[in-house]
Coordinates of N, CA and C in Angstrom, one line a residue:
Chain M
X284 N 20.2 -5.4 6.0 CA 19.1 -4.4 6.0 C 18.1 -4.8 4.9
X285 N 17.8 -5.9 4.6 CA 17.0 -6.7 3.6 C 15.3 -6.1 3.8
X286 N 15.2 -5.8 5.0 CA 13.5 -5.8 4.5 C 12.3 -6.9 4.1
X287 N 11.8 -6.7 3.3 CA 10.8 -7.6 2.3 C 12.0 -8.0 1.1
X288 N 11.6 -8.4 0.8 CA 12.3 -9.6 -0.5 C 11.6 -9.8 -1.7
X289 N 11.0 -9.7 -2.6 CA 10.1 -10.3 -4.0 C 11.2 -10.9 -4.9
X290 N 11.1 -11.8 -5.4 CA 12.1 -12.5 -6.4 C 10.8 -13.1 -7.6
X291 N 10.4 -13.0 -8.7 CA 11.6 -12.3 -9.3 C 11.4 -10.8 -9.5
X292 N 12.0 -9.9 -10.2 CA 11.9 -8.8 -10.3 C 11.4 -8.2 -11.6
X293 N 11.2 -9.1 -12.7 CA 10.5 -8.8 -13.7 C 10.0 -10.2 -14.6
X294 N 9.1 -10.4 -14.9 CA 8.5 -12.2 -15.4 C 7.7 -11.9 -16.7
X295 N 7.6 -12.5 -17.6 CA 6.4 -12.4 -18.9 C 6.0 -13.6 -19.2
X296 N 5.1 -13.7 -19.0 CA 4.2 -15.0 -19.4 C 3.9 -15.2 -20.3
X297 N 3.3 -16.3 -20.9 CA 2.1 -16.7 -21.8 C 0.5 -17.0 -21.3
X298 N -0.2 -16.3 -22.0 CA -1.4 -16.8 -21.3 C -1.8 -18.4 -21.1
X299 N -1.9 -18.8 -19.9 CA -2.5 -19.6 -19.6 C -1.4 -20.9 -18.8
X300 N -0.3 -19.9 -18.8 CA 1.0 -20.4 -18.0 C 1.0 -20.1 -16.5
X301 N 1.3 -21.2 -15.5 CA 1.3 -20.7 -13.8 C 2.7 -19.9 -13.3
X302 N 2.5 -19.5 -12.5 CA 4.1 -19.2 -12.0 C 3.4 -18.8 -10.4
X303 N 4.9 -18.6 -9.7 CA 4.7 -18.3 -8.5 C 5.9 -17.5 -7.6
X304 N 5.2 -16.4 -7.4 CA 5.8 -15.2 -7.0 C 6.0 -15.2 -5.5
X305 N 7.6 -15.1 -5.2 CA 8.2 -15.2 -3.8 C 8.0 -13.9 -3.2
X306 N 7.9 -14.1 -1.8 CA 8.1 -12.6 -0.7 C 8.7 -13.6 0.4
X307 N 10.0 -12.7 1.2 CA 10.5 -13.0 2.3 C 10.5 -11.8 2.9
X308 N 10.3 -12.5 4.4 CA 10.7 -10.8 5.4 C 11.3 -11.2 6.7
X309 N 12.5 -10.0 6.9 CA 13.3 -10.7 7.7 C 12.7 -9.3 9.1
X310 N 12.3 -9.0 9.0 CA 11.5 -8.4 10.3 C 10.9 -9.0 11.6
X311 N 10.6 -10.1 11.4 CA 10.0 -11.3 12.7 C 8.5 -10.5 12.3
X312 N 7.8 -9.8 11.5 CA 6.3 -9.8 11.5 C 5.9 -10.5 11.3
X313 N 4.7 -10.3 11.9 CA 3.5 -11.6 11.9 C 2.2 -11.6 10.6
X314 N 2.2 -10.7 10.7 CA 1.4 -10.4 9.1 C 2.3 -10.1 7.8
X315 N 1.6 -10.4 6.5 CA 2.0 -10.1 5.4 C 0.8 -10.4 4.6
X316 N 0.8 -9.5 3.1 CA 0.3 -9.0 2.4 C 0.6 -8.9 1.1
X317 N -0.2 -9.4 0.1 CA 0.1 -9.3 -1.4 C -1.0 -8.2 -2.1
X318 N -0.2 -7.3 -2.9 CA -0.9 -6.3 -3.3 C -0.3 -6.5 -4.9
X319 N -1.7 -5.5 -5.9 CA -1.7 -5.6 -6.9 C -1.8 -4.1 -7.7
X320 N -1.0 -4.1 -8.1 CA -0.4 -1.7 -8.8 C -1.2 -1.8 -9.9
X321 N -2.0 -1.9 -10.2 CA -2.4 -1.3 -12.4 C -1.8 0.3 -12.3
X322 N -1.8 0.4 -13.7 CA -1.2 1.6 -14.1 C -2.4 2.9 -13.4
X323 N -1.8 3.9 -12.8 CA -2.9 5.1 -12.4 C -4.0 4.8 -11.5
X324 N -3.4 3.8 -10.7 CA -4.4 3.3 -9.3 C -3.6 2.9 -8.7
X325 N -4.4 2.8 -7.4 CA -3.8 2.6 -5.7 C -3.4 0.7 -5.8
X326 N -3.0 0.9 -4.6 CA -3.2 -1.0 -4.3 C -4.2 -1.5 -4.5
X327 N -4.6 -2.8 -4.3 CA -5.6 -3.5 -4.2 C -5.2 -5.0 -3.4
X328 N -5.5 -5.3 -2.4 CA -5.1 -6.0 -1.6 C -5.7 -7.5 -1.8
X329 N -4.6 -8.3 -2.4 CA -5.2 -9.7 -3.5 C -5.7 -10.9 -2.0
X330 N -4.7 -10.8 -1.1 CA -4.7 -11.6 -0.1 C -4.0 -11.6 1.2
X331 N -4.1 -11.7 2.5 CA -3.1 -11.5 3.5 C -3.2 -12.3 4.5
X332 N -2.3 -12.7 5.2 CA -1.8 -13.7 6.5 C -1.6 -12.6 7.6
X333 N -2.5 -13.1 8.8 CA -2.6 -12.6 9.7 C -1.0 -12.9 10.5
X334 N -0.9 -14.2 10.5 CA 0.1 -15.0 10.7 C 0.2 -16.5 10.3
X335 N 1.5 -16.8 10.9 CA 1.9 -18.3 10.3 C 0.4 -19.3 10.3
X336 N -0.2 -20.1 9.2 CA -0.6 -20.8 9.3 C -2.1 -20.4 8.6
X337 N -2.5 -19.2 8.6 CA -3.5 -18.5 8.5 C -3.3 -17.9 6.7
X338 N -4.5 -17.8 5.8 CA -4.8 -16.8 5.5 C -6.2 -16.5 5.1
X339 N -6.2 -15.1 4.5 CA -7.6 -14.8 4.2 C -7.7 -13.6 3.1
X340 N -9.0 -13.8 2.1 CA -9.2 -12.7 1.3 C -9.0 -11.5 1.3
X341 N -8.7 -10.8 0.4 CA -8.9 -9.4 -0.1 C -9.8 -9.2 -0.8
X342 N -9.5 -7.8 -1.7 CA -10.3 -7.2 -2.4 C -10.6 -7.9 -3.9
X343 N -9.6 -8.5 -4.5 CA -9.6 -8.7 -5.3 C -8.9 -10.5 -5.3
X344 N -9.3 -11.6 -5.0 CA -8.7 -12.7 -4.8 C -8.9 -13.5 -6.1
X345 N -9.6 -13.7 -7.3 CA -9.9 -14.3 -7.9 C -8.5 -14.6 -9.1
X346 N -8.6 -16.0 -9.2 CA -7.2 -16.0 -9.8 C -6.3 -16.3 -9.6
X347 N -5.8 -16.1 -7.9 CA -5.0 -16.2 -7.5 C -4.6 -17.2 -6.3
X348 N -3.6 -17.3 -5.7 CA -3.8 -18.8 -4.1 C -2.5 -18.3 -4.0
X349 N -2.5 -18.2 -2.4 CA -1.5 -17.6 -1.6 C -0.9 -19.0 -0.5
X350 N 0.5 -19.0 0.1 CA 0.8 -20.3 0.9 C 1.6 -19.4 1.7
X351 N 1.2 -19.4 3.3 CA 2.0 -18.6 3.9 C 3.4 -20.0 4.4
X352 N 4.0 -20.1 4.1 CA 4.9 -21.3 4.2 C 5.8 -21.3 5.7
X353 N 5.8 -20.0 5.9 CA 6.3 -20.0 7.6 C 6.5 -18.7 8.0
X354 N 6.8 -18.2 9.2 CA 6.8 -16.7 9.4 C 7.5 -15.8 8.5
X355 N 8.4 -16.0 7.6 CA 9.0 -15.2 7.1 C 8.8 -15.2 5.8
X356 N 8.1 -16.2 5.1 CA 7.8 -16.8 3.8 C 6.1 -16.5 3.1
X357 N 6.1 -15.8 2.8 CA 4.1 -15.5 1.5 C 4.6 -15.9 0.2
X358 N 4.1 -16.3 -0.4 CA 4.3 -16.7 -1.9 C 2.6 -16.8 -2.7
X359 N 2.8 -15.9 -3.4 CA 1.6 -15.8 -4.5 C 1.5 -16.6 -5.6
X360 N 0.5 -17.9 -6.1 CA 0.2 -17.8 -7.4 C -0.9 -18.0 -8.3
X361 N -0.5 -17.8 -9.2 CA -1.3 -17.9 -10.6 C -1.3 -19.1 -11.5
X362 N -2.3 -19.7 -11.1 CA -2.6 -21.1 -11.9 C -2.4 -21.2 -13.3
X363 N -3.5 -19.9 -13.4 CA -3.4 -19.9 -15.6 C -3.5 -18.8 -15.2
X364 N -2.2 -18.0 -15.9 CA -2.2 -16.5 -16.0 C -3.2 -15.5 -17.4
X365 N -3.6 -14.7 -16.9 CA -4.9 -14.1 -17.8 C -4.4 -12.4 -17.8
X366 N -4.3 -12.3 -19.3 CA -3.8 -11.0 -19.4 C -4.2 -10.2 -18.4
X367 N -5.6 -10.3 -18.0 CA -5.7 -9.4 -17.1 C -5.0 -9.2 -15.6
X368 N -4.0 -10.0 -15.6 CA -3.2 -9.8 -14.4 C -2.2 -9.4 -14.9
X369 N -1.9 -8.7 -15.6 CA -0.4 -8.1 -16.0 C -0.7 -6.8 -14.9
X370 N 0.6 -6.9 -14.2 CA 0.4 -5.5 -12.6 C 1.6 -5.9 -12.3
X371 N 1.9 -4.9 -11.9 CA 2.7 -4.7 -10.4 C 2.4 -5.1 -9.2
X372 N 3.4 -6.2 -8.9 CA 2.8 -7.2 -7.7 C 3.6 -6.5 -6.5
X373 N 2.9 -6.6 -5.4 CA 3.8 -5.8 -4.0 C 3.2 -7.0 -3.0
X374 N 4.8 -7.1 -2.4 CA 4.3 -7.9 -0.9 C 4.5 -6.9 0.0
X375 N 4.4 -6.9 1.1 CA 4.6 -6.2 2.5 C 4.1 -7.2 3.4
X376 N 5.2 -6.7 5.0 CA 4.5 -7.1 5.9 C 4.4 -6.0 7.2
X377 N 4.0 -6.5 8.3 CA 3.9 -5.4 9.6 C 3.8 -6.3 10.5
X378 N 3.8 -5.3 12.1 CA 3.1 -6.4 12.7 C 1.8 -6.5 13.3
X379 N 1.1 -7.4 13.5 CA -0.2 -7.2 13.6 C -0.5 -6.5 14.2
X380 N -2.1 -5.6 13.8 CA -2.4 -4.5 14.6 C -3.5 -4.5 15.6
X381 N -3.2 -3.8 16.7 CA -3.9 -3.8 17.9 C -4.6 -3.1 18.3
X382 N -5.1 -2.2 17.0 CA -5.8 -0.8 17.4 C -5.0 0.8 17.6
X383 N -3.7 0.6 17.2 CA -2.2 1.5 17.2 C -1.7 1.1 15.6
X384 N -0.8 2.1 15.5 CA 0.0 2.0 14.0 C 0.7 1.2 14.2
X385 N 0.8 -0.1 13.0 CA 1.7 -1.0 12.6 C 2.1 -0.5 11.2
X386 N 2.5 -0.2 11.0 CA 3.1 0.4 9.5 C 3.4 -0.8 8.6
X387 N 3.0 -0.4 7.5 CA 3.6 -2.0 6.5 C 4.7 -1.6 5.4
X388 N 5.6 -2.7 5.5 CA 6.9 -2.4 4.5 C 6.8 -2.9 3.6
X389 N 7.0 -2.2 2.4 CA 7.1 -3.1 1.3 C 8.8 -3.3 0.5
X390 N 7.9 -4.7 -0.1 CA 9.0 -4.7 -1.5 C 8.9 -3.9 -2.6
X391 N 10.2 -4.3 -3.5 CA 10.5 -3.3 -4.3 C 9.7 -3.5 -5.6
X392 N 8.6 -4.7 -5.5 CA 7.6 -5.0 -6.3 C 7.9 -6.2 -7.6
X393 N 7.1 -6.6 -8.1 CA 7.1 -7.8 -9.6 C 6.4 -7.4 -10.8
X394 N 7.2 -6.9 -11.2 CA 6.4 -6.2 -12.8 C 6.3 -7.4 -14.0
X395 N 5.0 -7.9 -13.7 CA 4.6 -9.4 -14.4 C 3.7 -8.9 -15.3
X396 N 3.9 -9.3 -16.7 CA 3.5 -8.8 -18.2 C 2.6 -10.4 -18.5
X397 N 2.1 -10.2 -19.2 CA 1.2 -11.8 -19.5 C 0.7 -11.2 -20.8
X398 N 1.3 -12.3 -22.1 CA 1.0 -11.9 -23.6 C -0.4 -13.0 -23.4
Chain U
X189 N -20.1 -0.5 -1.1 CA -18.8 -0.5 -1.3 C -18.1 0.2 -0.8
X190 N -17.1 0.1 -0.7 CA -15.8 1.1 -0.3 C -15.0 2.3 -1.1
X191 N -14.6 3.3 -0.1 CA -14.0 3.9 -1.4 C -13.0 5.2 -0.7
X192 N -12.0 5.4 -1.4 CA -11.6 6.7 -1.3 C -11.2 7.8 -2.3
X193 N -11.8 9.0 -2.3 CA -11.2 9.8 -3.1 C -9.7 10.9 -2.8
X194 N -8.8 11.5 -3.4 CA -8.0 12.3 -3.7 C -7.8 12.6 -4.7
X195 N -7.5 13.8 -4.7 CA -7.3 14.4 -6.5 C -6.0 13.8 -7.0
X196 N -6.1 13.7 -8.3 CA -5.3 13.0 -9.6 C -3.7 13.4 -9.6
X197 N -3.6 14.7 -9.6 CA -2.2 15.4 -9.8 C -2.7 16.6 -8.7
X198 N -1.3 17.0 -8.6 CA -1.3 18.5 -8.0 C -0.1 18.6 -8.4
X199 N 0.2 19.8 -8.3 CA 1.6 20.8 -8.8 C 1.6 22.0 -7.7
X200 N 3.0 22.3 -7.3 CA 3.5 23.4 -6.7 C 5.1 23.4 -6.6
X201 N 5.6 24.8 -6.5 CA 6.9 25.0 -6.6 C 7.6 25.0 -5.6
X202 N 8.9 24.3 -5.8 CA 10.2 24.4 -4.8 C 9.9 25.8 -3.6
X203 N 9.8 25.1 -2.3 CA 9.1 25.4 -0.9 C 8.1 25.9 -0.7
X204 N 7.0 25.6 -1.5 CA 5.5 26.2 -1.1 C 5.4 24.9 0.2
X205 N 4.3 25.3 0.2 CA 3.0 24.2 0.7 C 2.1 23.6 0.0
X206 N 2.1 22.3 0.0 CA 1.0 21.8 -0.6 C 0.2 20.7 0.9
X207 N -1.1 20.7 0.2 CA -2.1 19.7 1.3 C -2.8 19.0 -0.2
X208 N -3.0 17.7 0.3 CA -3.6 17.1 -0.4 C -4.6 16.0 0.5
X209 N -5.5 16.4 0.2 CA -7.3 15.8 0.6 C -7.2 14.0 0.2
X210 N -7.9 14.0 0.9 CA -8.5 12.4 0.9 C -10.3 12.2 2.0
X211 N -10.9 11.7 1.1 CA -12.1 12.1 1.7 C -12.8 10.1 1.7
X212 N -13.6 9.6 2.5 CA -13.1 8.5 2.8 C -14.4 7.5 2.8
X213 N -15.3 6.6 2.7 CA -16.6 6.0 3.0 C -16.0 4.2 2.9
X214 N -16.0 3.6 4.0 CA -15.7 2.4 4.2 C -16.2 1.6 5.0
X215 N -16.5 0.5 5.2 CA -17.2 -0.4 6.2 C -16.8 -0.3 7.6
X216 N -15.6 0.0 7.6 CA -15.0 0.4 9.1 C -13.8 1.2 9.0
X217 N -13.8 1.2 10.5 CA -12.6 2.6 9.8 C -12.3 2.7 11.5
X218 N -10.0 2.4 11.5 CA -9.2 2.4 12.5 C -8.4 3.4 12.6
X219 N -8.3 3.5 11.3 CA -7.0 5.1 11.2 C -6.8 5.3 9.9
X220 N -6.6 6.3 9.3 CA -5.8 6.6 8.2 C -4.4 7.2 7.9
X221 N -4.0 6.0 7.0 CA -2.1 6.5 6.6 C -1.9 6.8 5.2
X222 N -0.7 7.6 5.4 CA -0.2 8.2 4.2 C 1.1 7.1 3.7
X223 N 1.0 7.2 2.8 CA 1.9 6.1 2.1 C 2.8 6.9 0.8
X224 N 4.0 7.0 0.5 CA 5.0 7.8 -0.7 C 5.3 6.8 -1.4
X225 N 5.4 7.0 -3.1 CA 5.7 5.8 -3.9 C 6.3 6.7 -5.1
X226 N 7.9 6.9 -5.0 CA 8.8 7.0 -5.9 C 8.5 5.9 -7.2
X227 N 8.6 6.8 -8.5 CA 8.6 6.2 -9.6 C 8.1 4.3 -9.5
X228 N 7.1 4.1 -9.2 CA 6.2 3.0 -9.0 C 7.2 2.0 -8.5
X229 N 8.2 2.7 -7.2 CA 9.0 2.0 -6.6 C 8.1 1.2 -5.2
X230 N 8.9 1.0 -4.2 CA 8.0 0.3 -2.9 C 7.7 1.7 -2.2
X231 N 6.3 1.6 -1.9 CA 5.4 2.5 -1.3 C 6.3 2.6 0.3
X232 N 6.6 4.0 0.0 CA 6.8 3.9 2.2 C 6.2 4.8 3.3
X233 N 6.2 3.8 4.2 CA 5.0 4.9 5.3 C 5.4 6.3 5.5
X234 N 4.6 7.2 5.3 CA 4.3 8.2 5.8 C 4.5 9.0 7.7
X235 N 2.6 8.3 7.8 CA 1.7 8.9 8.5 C 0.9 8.3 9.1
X236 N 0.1 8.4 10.0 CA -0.8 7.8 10.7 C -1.7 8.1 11.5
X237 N -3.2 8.6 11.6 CA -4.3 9.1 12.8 C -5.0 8.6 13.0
X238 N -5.3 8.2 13.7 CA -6.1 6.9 14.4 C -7.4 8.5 15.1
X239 N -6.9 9.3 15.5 CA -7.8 10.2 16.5 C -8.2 11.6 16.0
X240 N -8.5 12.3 15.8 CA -9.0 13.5 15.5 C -8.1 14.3 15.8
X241 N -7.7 15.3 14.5 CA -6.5 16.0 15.1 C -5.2 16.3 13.9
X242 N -4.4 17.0 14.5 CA -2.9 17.2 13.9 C -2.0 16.4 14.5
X243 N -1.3 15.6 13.3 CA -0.2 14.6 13.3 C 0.7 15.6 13.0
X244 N 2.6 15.5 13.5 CA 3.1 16.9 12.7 C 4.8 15.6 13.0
X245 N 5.2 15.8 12.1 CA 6.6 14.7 11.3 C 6.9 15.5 10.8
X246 N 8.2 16.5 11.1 CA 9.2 17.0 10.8 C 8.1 17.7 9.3
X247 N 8.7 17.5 7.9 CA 8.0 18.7 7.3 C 6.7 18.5 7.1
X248 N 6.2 16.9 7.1 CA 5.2 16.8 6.6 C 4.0 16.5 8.2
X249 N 2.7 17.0 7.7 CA 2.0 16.5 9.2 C 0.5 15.7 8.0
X250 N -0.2 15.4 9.3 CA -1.4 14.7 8.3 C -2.4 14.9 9.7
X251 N -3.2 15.2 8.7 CA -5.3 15.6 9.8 C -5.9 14.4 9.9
X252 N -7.0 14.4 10.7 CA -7.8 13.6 10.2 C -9.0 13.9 11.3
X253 N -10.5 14.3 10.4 CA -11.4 14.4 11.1 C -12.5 13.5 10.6
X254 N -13.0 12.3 12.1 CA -13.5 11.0 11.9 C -15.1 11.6 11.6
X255 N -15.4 13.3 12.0 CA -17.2 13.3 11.5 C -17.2 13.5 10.3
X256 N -16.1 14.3 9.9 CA -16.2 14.5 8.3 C -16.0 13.5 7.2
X257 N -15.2 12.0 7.8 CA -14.4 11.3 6.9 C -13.6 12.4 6.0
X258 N -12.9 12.8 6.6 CA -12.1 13.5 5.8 C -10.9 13.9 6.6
X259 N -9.6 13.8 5.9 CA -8.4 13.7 6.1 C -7.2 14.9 5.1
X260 N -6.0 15.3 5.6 CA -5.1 15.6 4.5 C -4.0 15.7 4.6
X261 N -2.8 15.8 4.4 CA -1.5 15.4 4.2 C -1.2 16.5 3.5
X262 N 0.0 17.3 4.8 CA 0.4 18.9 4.1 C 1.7 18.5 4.4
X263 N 2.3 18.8 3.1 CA 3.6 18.9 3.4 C 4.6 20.7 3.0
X264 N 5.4 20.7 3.7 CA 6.1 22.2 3.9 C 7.3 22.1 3.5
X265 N 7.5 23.5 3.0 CA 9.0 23.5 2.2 C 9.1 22.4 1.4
X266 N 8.5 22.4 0.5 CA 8.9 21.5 -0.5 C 9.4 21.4 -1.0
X267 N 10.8 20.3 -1.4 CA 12.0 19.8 -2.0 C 11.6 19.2 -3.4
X268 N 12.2 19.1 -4.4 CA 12.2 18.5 -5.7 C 11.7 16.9 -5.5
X269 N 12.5 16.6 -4.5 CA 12.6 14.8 -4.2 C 11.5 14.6 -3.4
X270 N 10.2 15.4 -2.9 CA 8.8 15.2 -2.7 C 8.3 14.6 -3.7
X271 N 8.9 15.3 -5.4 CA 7.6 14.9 -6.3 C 7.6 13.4 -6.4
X272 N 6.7 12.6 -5.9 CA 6.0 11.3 -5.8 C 4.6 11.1 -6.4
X273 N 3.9 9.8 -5.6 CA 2.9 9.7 -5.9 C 2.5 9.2 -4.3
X274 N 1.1 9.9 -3.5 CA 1.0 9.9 -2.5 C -0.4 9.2 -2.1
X275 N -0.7 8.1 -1.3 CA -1.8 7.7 -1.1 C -2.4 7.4 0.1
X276 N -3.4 7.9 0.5 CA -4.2 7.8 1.7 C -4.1 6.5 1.7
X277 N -4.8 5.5 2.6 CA -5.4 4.0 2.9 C -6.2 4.4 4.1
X278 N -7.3 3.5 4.6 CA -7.8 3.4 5.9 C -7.8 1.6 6.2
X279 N -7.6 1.8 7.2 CA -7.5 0.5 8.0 C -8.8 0.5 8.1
X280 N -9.3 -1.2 8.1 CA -10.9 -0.8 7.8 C -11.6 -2.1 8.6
X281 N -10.3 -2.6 8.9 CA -11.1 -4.0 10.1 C -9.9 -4.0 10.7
X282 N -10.6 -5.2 12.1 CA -9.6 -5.2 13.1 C -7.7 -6.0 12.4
X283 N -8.2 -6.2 11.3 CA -6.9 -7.6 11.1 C -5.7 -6.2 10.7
X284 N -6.1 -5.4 10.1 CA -5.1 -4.6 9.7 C -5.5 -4.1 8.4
X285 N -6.3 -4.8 7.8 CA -6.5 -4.7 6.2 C -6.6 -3.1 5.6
X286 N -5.5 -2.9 4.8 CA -5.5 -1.4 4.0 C -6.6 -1.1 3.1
X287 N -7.0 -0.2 2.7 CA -7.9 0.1 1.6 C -7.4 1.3 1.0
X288 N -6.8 0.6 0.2 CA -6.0 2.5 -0.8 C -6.8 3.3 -1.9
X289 N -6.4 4.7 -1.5 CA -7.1 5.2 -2.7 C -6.4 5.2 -3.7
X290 N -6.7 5.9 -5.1 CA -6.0 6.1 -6.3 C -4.8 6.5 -6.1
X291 N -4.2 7.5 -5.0 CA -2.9 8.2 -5.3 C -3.1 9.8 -5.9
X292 N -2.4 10.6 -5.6 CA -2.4 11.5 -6.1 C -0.7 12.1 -6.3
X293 N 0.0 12.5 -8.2 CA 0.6 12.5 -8.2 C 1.6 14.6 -7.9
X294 N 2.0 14.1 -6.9 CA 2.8 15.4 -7.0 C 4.0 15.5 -7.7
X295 N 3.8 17.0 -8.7 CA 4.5 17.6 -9.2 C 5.4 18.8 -8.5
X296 N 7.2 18.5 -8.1 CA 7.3 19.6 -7.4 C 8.3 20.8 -8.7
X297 N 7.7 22.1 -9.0 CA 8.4 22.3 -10.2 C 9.7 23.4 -9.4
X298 N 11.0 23.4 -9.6 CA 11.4 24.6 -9.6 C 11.4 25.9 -9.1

């Protein structure tokens, strides 16, 4: 009953260090989604995969490069990390929507600190 | 730009009612959902109105009227293990893409 997946579960950087943040989902959905938490705000939707092979911007993409690596696989990263990405990273996925509720599940999130 | 509002906190006591507003201006607009997020744990679905009207889910139901852009999320008999942090989104293109508001944190006291 795995869900979404994020590994790792908590990271601290150095500025100007890469890393790269895993999401798996064992749902068979076709879409997935990387979102970004600051303290005392909503999501903000960094980037998302319609499906395998595909992706495309969010709200907030700068900074960041996404690899949908296969249907079950999103992985986020950060080239040179910049304090200002210290957040709460969330993946989710669903299945694509057709004009009806596809609900999106998330992970249990990546609390990434960057000195 | 895009945007949604809901108020910051709200507070109410073990089995009132509370409703909490979300009012909405976006480039497009498919439906709006309600989303719960324990202690800045994974957000989980709610809710969902795609049509004008009352949605009703066991305690909690959710509105949504597309002239007003405006929507809300009442929940009934309120349990301790409600107090969360609750957020509207609207689906705002055909791909699926969320647009969340701030959140608004419920306090349930006693």
């Amino acid at each position: 009953n795995a869900g979404v997946t994020q590994t790792p579960k908590f990271q601290v950087l150095k500025t100007g260090q890469s890393m790269t943040l895993q999401c798996a989902q064992d749902m068979n959905h076709n879409s997935m989604y990387w979102y970004r938490q600051d303290p005392g705000m909503g999501l903000r939707l960094i980037y998302y995969s319609a499906s395998e092979g595909t992706t495309d911007k969010g709200e907030v993409p700068n900074g960041y490069n996404v690899s949908r690596l296969n249907k079950r696989e999103f992985s986020l990263r950060l080239e040179s990390a910049a304090p200002s990405q210290t957040s709460v990273y969330f993946c989710a996925s669903s299945e694509v929507f057709q004009g009806s509720n596809q609900p999106q599940h998330f992970g249990d999130g990546t609390r990434l600190s960057i000195l | 730009g895009q945007s949604l509002e809901q108020p910051s906190e709200v507070t109410a006591v073990e089995g009132a009612i509370v409703q909490i507003n979300c009012t909405y201006q976006t480039s497009g607009f498919y439906g709006l959902s309600w989303y719960q997020q324990h202690d800045g744990g994974a957000p989980t679905f709610l809710s969902y109105n795609a049509l004008d009207g009352l949605e009703e889910t066991g305690r909690f139901s959710s509105f949504l009227s597309r002239s007003d852009s405006y929507g809300y999320l009442l929940l009934q008999e309120l349990q301790m293990k409600d107090s969360a942090s609750y957020f509207c989104a609207v689906i705002y293109n055909q791909g699926g893409k969320l647009i969340f508001g701030q959140g608004t944190e419920l306090s349930v006291k006693p």
